[in-house]
Amino acid sequence: MALTDKDLAEYDERGFLLLDSVFSAGEVEALRRTLKRDWDVPGPHRIMEEDGRSVRAVYASHTRWKVFADLIRSRRLLEPARRLVGAPLYLHQFKINTKAAFGGEEWSWHQDFVVWHVVDGMPAPRAVNVAVFLDDVTEFNGPVVFIPGSHRHGTAVRGPRSESPRSAQHVDPADFALTPAELTGLVRAHGMDGPKGGAGSVVLFHPEIVHGSGSNISPFSRNLLILTYNDVANAPRPAGAPRPEYLIGRDTSPLEPDDVTLREGPLEEI
Ligand code: 6CS
Ligand code: FE
C-alpha cells in the first residue's frame, strides 16, 4: 500500500491521486450499512438538500459509530496521508457527502482551504483530503471533478460571496465559489478530470485543488466519505469563537496507524 515516488510526483503535479480497491466489498458494506443508520440521526451535523427531504451531507460520523472511528486510524489511509503531508496528523474534519440517486444536488466549484483559512483560521494548506468511495463512481452519478494542477496556483482568498448563506450549519461551497472567469482560465490551462472507480477506491486530494461536482441524474447513489487530515502543528487559530466540533476537530493529538479490518456484523454504537 505504500506510495511510490511516482505516486508522490503525480500528487505534486496534479493535486490528486486515485488508489484502487483499498477496502474490500465486505468492508464497504459495513461502512454503507452504518451510514444508513447514521443518516437517520437528527442534529445540526446533518445537512439536508434544498428540497428538505433527502440528506446532502453528514458530519462527524466517527463520533457516533465504531466502524467510522476505526476507519480514521486505518493504516491504509493514514500512511499515504502522512507521506503526502510529511508530518504527524490529526483529524480536522469527517464528512460524508451523500448524493442520492435521481437528484442529489451539485457542489459548486471551490477550494476547501479557502474556507478553513478564512472562516476557521487554519494557517497553511498542510492538510490532505482522503475520499473513500462508498459506491461505484461513474461519469453518470455526479463524480467529483478536479482541475488538475490548480492547487499550484495558490488560494484565491476571499470572504463569503453571499449575504444569505446556503447553509446555517456548514459552509456550503456555493458561498465561496470561484468566478466563471477564474474557472474558464484554469480549465483552459489544465482541463478537467473526474476520477472514477469501484466502491472501496480512494482519492487523495490537495486542500487547494479546485473541484466541484454535478447533480446525480442516475438511478445510483454516490455516497462519498471524506476525511481531512491536518498537520498537528497546523491546527486552526480562530479569530473568534471556533465553529462547532462536529465540523472542525479539536483533538489535535497525532493519530497512530492501526491495521484494523473494518468489520461487518452487528453495528456498534460508541
Ligand atoms: O464548512 C466546511 O468546512 C465545508 N465547506 C467547504 C466549502 N469545504 C470544506 C468543508 O467541507
Ligand atoms: Fe470540497
mmCIF file of C-alpha atoms and ligand atoms in Angstrom:
data_model
loop_
_atom_site.group_PDB
_atom_site.id
_atom_site.type_symbol
_atom_site.label_atom_id
_atom_site.label_comp_id
_atom_site.label_asym_id
_atom_site.label_seq_id
_atom_site.Cartn_x
_atom_site.Cartn_y
_atom_site.Cartn_z
ATOM 1 C CA MET A 1 0.000 0.000 0.000
ATOM 2 C CA ALA A 2 2.998 2.335 0.390
ATOM 3 C CA LEU A 3 3.037 5.209 -2.100
ATOM 4 C CA THR A 4 5.769 5.104 -4.725
ATOM 5 C CA ASP A 5 7.925 8.027 -5.849
ATOM 6 C CA LYS A 6 5.790 8.085 -8.997
ATOM 7 C CA ASP A 7 2.643 8.453 -6.863
ATOM 8 C CA LEU A 8 4.223 11.350 -4.966
ATOM 9 C CA ALA A 9 5.241 13.066 -8.196
ATOM 10 C CA GLU A 10 1.721 12.620 -9.602
ATOM 11 C CA TYR A 11 0.140 14.118 -6.474
ATOM 12 C CA ASP A 12 2.533 17.088 -6.565
ATOM 13 C CA GLU A 13 1.873 17.687 -10.242
ATOM 14 C CA ARG A 14 -1.877 17.028 -10.455
ATOM 15 C CA GLY A 15 -3.085 17.555 -6.874
ATOM 16 C CA PHE A 16 -4.885 14.228 -6.569
ATOM 17 C CA LEU A 17 -4.182 10.518 -6.661
ATOM 18 C CA LEU A 18 -6.544 7.549 -7.151
ATOM 19 C CA LEU A 19 -5.889 4.317 -5.243
ATOM 20 C CA ASP A 20 -7.981 1.360 -6.435
ATOM 21 C CA SER A 21 -9.570 -1.280 -4.201
ATOM 22 C CA VAL A 22 -8.283 -0.051 -0.844
ATOM 23 C CA PHE A 23 -11.244 -1.569 1.028
ATOM 24 C CA SER A 24 -12.872 -4.948 0.370
ATOM 25 C CA ALA A 25 -16.522 -5.413 -0.597
ATOM 26 C CA GLY A 26 -17.257 -6.595 2.961
ATOM 27 C CA GLU A 27 -15.646 -3.525 4.490
ATOM 28 C CA VAL A 28 -17.529 -1.194 2.141
ATOM 29 C CA GLU A 29 -20.751 -2.965 3.101
ATOM 30 C CA ALA A 30 -20.020 -2.352 6.791
ATOM 31 C CA LEU A 31 -19.482 1.361 6.090
ATOM 32 C CA ARG A 32 -22.621 1.595 3.966
ATOM 33 C CA ARG A 33 -24.852 -0.156 6.462
ATOM 34 C CA THR A 34 -23.635 2.143 9.203
ATOM 35 C CA LEU A 35 -24.194 5.224 7.034
ATOM 36 C CA LYS A 36 -27.789 4.100 6.529
ATOM 37 C CA ARG A 37 -28.232 4.165 10.317
ATOM 38 C CA ASP A 38 -26.283 7.396 10.708
ATOM 39 C CA TRP A 39 -28.342 9.469 8.323
ATOM 40 C CA ASP A 40 -31.404 8.861 10.489
ATOM 41 C CA VAL A 41 -29.690 10.577 13.443
ATOM 42 C CA PRO A 42 -31.099 14.127 13.547
ATOM 43 C CA GLY A 43 -28.986 17.102 14.576
ATOM 44 C CA PRO A 44 -27.049 20.055 13.197
ATOM 45 C CA HIS A 45 -24.377 17.680 11.839
ATOM 46 C CA ARG A 46 -26.909 16.532 9.230
ATOM 47 C CA ILE A 47 -27.315 18.814 6.213
ATOM 48 C CA MET A 48 -30.406 18.458 4.019
ATOM 49 C CA GLU A 49 -30.776 19.148 0.299
ATOM 50 C CA GLU A 50 -32.825 22.173 -0.728
ATOM 51 C CA ASP A 51 -35.960 20.014 -1.044
ATOM 52 C CA GLY A 52 -35.643 19.433 2.716
ATOM 53 C CA ARG A 53 -36.275 15.705 2.231
ATOM 54 C CA SER A 54 -33.034 13.970 1.277
ATOM 55 C CA VAL A 55 -29.738 14.152 3.126
ATOM 56 C CA ARG A 56 -26.940 16.172 1.474
ATOM 57 C CA ALA A 57 -24.145 15.507 3.966
ATOM 58 C CA VAL A 58 -23.461 14.184 7.437
ATOM 59 C CA TYR A 59 -20.514 15.234 9.596
ATOM 60 C CA ALA A 60 -18.550 13.555 12.407
ATOM 61 C CA SER A 61 -19.915 10.008 12.000
ATOM 62 C CA HIS A 62 -16.709 8.780 13.675
ATOM 63 C CA THR A 63 -18.038 10.181 16.965
ATOM 64 C CA ARG A 64 -21.178 8.014 16.705
ATOM 65 C CA TRP A 65 -20.128 4.647 15.197
ATOM 66 C CA LYS A 66 -17.164 2.375 15.820
ATOM 67 C CA VAL A 67 -16.608 1.376 12.191
ATOM 68 C CA PHE A 68 -16.005 5.026 11.305
ATOM 69 C CA ALA A 69 -13.812 5.557 14.387
ATOM 70 C CA ASP A 70 -11.738 2.573 13.192
ATOM 71 C CA LEU A 71 -11.602 3.937 9.652
ATOM 72 C CA ILE A 72 -9.888 7.193 10.598
ATOM 73 C CA ARG A 73 -6.971 5.220 12.107
ATOM 74 C CA SER A 74 -6.711 2.752 9.239
ATOM 75 C CA ARG A 75 -3.103 2.369 8.169
ATOM 76 C CA ARG A 76 -4.317 2.145 4.563
ATOM 77 C CA LEU A 77 -5.408 5.796 4.766
ATOM 78 C CA LEU A 78 -3.178 7.328 7.408
ATOM 79 C CA GLU A 79 0.127 6.169 5.952
ATOM 80 C CA PRO A 80 -0.363 7.609 2.465
ATOM 81 C CA ALA A 81 -1.815 10.780 4.005
ATOM 82 C CA ARG A 82 1.160 11.112 6.317
ATOM 83 C CA ARG A 83 3.556 10.585 3.439
ATOM 84 C CA LEU A 84 1.903 13.365 1.415
ATOM 85 C CA VAL A 85 1.796 15.924 4.219
ATOM 86 C CA GLY A 86 5.116 14.847 5.748
ATOM 87 C CA ALA A 87 4.066 15.415 9.369
ATOM 88 C CA PRO A 88 2.082 13.753 12.171
ATOM 89 C CA LEU A 89 -1.640 14.143 11.501
ATOM 90 C CA TYR A 90 -4.922 14.549 13.369
ATOM 91 C CA LEU A 91 -8.461 14.529 12.007
ATOM 92 C CA HIS A 92 -9.604 18.025 11.060
ATOM 93 C CA GLN A 93 -12.947 17.040 9.513
ATOM 94 C CA PHE A 94 -15.110 13.967 8.818
ATOM 95 C CA LYS A 95 -17.963 14.210 6.351
ATOM 96 C CA ILE A 96 -19.987 12.017 4.021
ATOM 97 C CA ASN A 97 -21.425 13.783 1.016
ATOM 98 C CA THR A 98 -24.454 11.642 0.266
ATOM 99 C CA LYS A 99 -25.528 12.244 -3.288
ATOM 100 C CA ALA A 100 -28.860 10.484 -3.709
ATOM 101 C CA ALA A 101 -29.985 8.696 -6.874
ATOM 102 C CA PHE A 102 -32.287 10.790 -9.067
ATOM 103 C CA GLY A 103 -31.473 14.236 -7.764
ATOM 104 C CA GLY A 104 -28.505 14.516 -5.391
ATOM 105 C CA GLU A 105 -27.533 18.142 -5.929
ATOM 106 C CA GLU A 106 -24.317 19.715 -7.216
ATOM 107 C CA TRP A 107 -21.381 21.044 -5.193
ATOM 108 C CA SER A 108 -20.094 24.345 -6.617
ATOM 109 C CA TRP A 109 -16.506 24.724 -7.786
ATOM 110 C CA HIS A 110 -14.305 25.665 -4.812
ATOM 111 C CA GLN A 111 -11.056 25.205 -2.903
ATOM 112 C CA ASP A 112 -11.529 23.689 0.578
ATOM 113 C CA PHE A 113 -8.595 25.533 2.104
ATOM 114 C CA VAL A 114 -10.144 28.960 1.451
ATOM 115 C CA VAL A 115 -12.950 28.123 3.857
ATOM 116 C CA TRP A 116 -10.706 26.649 6.534
ATOM 117 C CA HIS A 117 -8.311 29.597 6.270
ATOM 118 C CA VAL A 118 -10.844 32.424 6.167
ATOM 119 C CA VAL A 119 -13.507 31.002 8.471
ATOM 120 C CA ASP A 120 -11.510 28.811 10.853
ATOM 121 C CA GLY A 121 -8.020 30.323 10.834
ATOM 122 C CA MET A 122 -6.123 27.303 9.507
ATOM 123 C CA PRO A 123 -2.658 28.774 8.878
ATOM 124 C CA ALA A 124 -1.409 26.831 5.849
ATOM 125 C CA PRO A 125 -2.635 24.169 3.405
ATOM 126 C CA ARG A 126 -0.647 21.463 5.200
ATOM 127 C CA ALA A 127 -3.529 19.006 5.122
ATOM 128 C CA VAL A 128 -4.864 16.320 2.803
ATOM 129 C CA ASN A 129 -8.343 15.110 1.903
ATOM 130 C CA VAL A 130 -8.904 11.373 1.703
ATOM 131 C CA ALA A 131 -12.101 10.452 -0.160
ATOM 132 C CA VAL A 132 -13.399 6.884 0.183
ATOM 133 C CA PHE A 133 -15.884 5.725 -2.476
ATOM 134 C CA LEU A 134 -18.846 4.092 -0.707
ATOM 135 C CA ASP A 135 -20.452 3.474 -4.126
ATOM 136 C CA ASP A 136 -19.080 2.843 -7.590
ATOM 137 C CA VAL A 137 -18.260 6.269 -9.047
ATOM 138 C CA THR A 138 -19.034 6.674 -12.743
ATOM 139 C CA GLU A 139 -19.398 9.592 -15.154
ATOM 140 C CA PHE A 140 -23.149 9.390 -14.500
ATOM 141 C CA ASN A 141 -23.636 9.702 -10.733
ATOM 142 C CA GLY A 142 -22.042 13.090 -10.082
ATOM 143 C CA PRO A 143 -18.329 12.330 -9.639
ATOM 144 C CA VAL A 144 -16.017 14.932 -8.125
ATOM 145 C CA VAL A 145 -14.343 16.809 -10.985
ATOM 146 C CA PHE A 146 -10.877 18.267 -10.407
ATOM 147 C CA ILE A 147 -8.888 20.862 -12.318
ATOM 148 C CA PRO A 148 -5.551 19.031 -12.308
ATOM 149 C CA GLY A 149 -2.666 21.233 -11.173
ATOM 150 C CA SER A 150 -4.933 24.032 -9.922
ATOM 151 C CA HIS A 151 -3.550 23.567 -6.370
ATOM 152 C CA ARG A 152 -0.302 25.056 -7.662
ATOM 153 C CA HIS A 153 -1.891 28.454 -8.233
ATOM 154 C CA GLY A 154 -2.342 29.094 -4.510
ATOM 155 C CA THR A 155 -5.514 30.157 -2.808
ATOM 156 C CA ALA A 156 -7.972 32.655 -4.239
ATOM 157 C CA VAL A 157 -8.547 34.149 -0.782
ATOM 158 C CA ARG A 158 -11.838 35.923 -0.441
ATOM 159 C CA GLY A 159 -14.655 36.259 2.011
ATOM 160 C CA PRO A 160 -18.094 34.746 1.576
ATOM 161 C CA ARG A 161 -19.793 35.905 -1.614
ATOM 162 C CA SER A 162 -23.302 35.892 -0.317
ATOM 163 C CA GLU A 163 -25.200 37.802 2.371
ATOM 164 C CA SER A 164 -27.546 34.840 2.854
ATOM 165 C CA PRO A 165 -25.525 31.670 3.086
ATOM 166 C CA ARG A 166 -26.949 28.484 1.612
ATOM 167 C CA SER A 167 -26.466 26.658 4.918
ATOM 168 C CA ALA A 168 -26.510 27.825 8.540
ATOM 169 C CA GLN A 169 -24.630 24.667 9.552
ATOM 170 C CA HIS A 170 -21.548 24.128 7.460
ATOM 171 C CA VAL A 171 -20.147 26.484 4.823
ATOM 172 C CA ASP A 172 -21.596 25.392 1.510
ATOM 173 C CA PRO A 173 -19.062 25.764 -1.333
ATOM 174 C CA ALA A 174 -21.671 27.825 -3.203
ATOM 175 C CA ASP A 175 -20.787 30.708 -0.854
ATOM 176 C CA PHE A 176 -17.071 30.530 -1.656
ATOM 177 C CA ALA A 177 -17.334 29.534 -5.309
ATOM 178 C CA LEU A 178 -14.775 30.657 -7.883
ATOM 179 C CA THR A 179 -15.949 33.092 -10.549
ATOM 180 C CA PRO A 180 -16.728 31.916 -14.103
ATOM 181 C CA ALA A 181 -13.733 33.943 -15.370
ATOM 182 C CA GLU A 182 -11.342 32.256 -12.918
ATOM 183 C CA LEU A 183 -12.703 28.825 -13.789
ATOM 184 C CA THR A 184 -12.548 29.416 -17.519
ATOM 185 C CA GLY A 185 -8.891 30.407 -17.289
ATOM 186 C CA LEU A 186 -7.970 27.425 -15.133
ATOM 187 C CA VAL A 187 -9.850 24.881 -17.242
ATOM 188 C CA ARG A 188 -8.398 26.285 -20.474
ATOM 189 C CA ALA A 189 -4.936 25.827 -18.991
ATOM 190 C CA HIS A 190 -5.373 22.478 -17.252
ATOM 191 C CA GLY A 191 -8.574 20.706 -18.369
ATOM 192 C CA MET A 192 -10.762 18.681 -16.044
ATOM 193 C CA ASP A 193 -10.598 15.139 -14.701
ATOM 194 C CA GLY A 194 -13.137 13.163 -12.692
ATOM 195 C CA PRO A 195 -11.556 10.023 -11.218
ATOM 196 C CA LYS A 196 -13.873 7.020 -11.428
ATOM 197 C CA GLY A 197 -13.620 3.639 -9.757
ATOM 198 C CA GLY A 198 -15.309 0.904 -7.816
ATOM 199 C CA ALA A 199 -16.608 1.217 -4.270
ATOM 200 C CA GLY A 200 -13.686 0.864 -1.867
ATOM 201 C CA SER A 201 -11.366 3.010 -4.004
ATOM 202 C CA VAL A 202 -9.792 6.130 -2.504
ATOM 203 C CA VAL A 203 -8.836 9.545 -3.901
ATOM 204 C CA LEU A 204 -6.305 11.663 -2.026
ATOM 205 C CA PHE A 205 -6.617 15.340 -2.911
ATOM 206 C CA HIS A 206 -4.907 18.591 -2.022
ATOM 207 C CA PRO A 207 -6.766 21.205 0.072
ATOM 208 C CA GLU A 208 -6.128 23.878 -2.573
ATOM 209 C CA ILE A 209 -7.188 21.953 -5.676
ATOM 210 C CA VAL A 210 -10.231 23.435 -7.415
ATOM 211 C CA HIS A 211 -13.044 20.885 -7.526
ATOM 212 C CA GLY A 212 -16.816 20.561 -7.770
ATOM 213 C CA SER A 213 -19.451 18.077 -8.897
ATOM 214 C CA GLY A 214 -22.683 17.973 -10.844
ATOM 215 C CA SER A 215 -26.063 16.673 -9.795
ATOM 216 C CA ASN A 216 -26.836 12.979 -9.851
ATOM 217 C CA ILE A 217 -29.439 12.143 -12.501
ATOM 218 C CA SER A 218 -28.590 8.417 -12.419
ATOM 219 C CA PRO A 219 -30.522 5.693 -10.576
ATOM 220 C CA PHE A 220 -27.437 5.044 -8.405
ATOM 221 C CA SER A 221 -26.359 6.926 -5.285
ATOM 222 C CA ARG A 222 -22.892 8.431 -4.915
ATOM 223 C CA ASN A 223 -22.046 8.410 -1.223
ATOM 224 C CA LEU A 224 -18.554 9.808 -0.756
ATOM 225 C CA LEU A 225 -16.811 9.783 2.617
ATOM 226 C CA ILE A 226 -14.164 12.492 3.017
ATOM 227 C CA LEU A 227 -11.625 12.632 5.826
ATOM 228 C CA THR A 228 -9.377 15.658 6.158
ATOM 229 C CA TYR A 229 -6.145 15.049 7.985
ATOM 230 C CA ASN A 230 -4.177 18.081 9.122
ATOM 231 C CA ASP A 231 -0.598 18.537 10.340
ATOM 232 C CA VAL A 232 -0.764 18.674 14.169
ATOM 233 C CA ALA A 233 1.327 21.877 14.003
ATOM 234 C CA ASN A 234 -1.196 23.498 11.621
ATOM 235 C CA ALA A 235 -4.307 23.481 13.820
ATOM 236 C CA PRO A 236 -6.717 26.389 13.207
ATOM 237 C CA ARG A 237 -6.288 29.540 15.278
ATOM 238 C CA PRO A 238 -9.733 31.081 15.052
ATOM 239 C CA ALA A 239 -10.031 34.840 15.483
ATOM 240 C CA GLY A 240 -13.358 34.468 17.297
ATOM 241 C CA ALA A 241 -15.420 31.549 18.557
ATOM 242 C CA PRO A 242 -14.444 28.312 16.817
ATOM 243 C CA ARG A 243 -17.033 26.530 14.687
ATOM 244 C CA PRO A 244 -18.706 23.510 16.331
ATOM 245 C CA GLU A 245 -16.652 20.399 16.917
ATOM 246 C CA TYR A 246 -18.788 18.323 14.523
ATOM 247 C CA LEU A 247 -17.296 20.485 11.735
ATOM 248 C CA ILE A 248 -13.788 21.251 12.948
ATOM 249 C CA GLY A 249 -11.975 18.637 15.063
ATOM 250 C CA ARG A 250 -10.400 19.891 18.273
ATOM 251 C CA ASP A 251 -8.476 16.792 19.309
ATOM 252 C CA THR A 252 -5.121 17.547 17.721
ATOM 253 C CA SER A 253 -3.228 14.602 19.182
ATOM 254 C CA PRO A 254 -1.480 12.636 16.428
ATOM 255 C CA LEU A 255 -3.327 9.573 15.113
ATOM 256 C CA GLU A 256 -1.449 6.270 15.216
ATOM 257 C CA PRO A 257 -2.000 3.960 12.231
ATOM 258 C CA ASP A 258 -3.865 0.759 13.013
ATOM 259 C CA ASP A 259 -4.098 -2.458 10.963
ATOM 260 C CA VAL A 260 -7.806 -2.835 11.574
ATOM 261 C CA THR A 261 -10.148 -4.713 9.229
ATOM 262 C CA LEU A 262 -13.470 -2.903 9.111
ATOM 263 C CA ARG A 263 -15.963 -5.417 10.393
ATOM 264 C CA GLU A 264 -19.293 -6.374 9.005
ATOM 265 C CA GLY A 265 -21.756 -7.652 11.516
ATOM 266 C CA PRO A 266 -23.703 -6.032 14.300
ATOM 267 C CA LEU A 267 -23.483 -2.279 14.324
ATOM 268 C CA GLU A 268 -21.699 -0.957 17.326
ATOM 269 C CA GLU A 269 -22.606 2.372 18.732
ATOM 270 C CA ILE A 270 -19.941 4.329 20.575
HETATM 271 O O1 6CS B 1 -17.828 24.011 6.284
HETATM 272 C C1 6CS B 1 -16.880 23.363 5.843
HETATM 273 O O2 6CS B 1 -15.840 23.203 6.496
HETATM 274 C C2 6CS B 1 -17.012 22.731 4.491
HETATM 275 N N1 6CS B 1 -17.137 23.642 3.426
HETATM 276 C C3 6CS B 1 -16.381 23.649 2.348
HETATM 277 C C4 6CS B 1 -16.608 24.562 1.248
HETATM 278 N N2 6CS B 1 -15.360 22.865 2.184
HETATM 279 C C5 6CS B 1 -14.867 22.225 3.311
HETATM 280 C C6 6CS B 1 -15.903 21.768 4.263
HETATM 281 O O3 6CS B 1 -16.463 20.554 3.876
HETATM 282 FE FE FE B 2 -14.528 20.351 -1.203
#
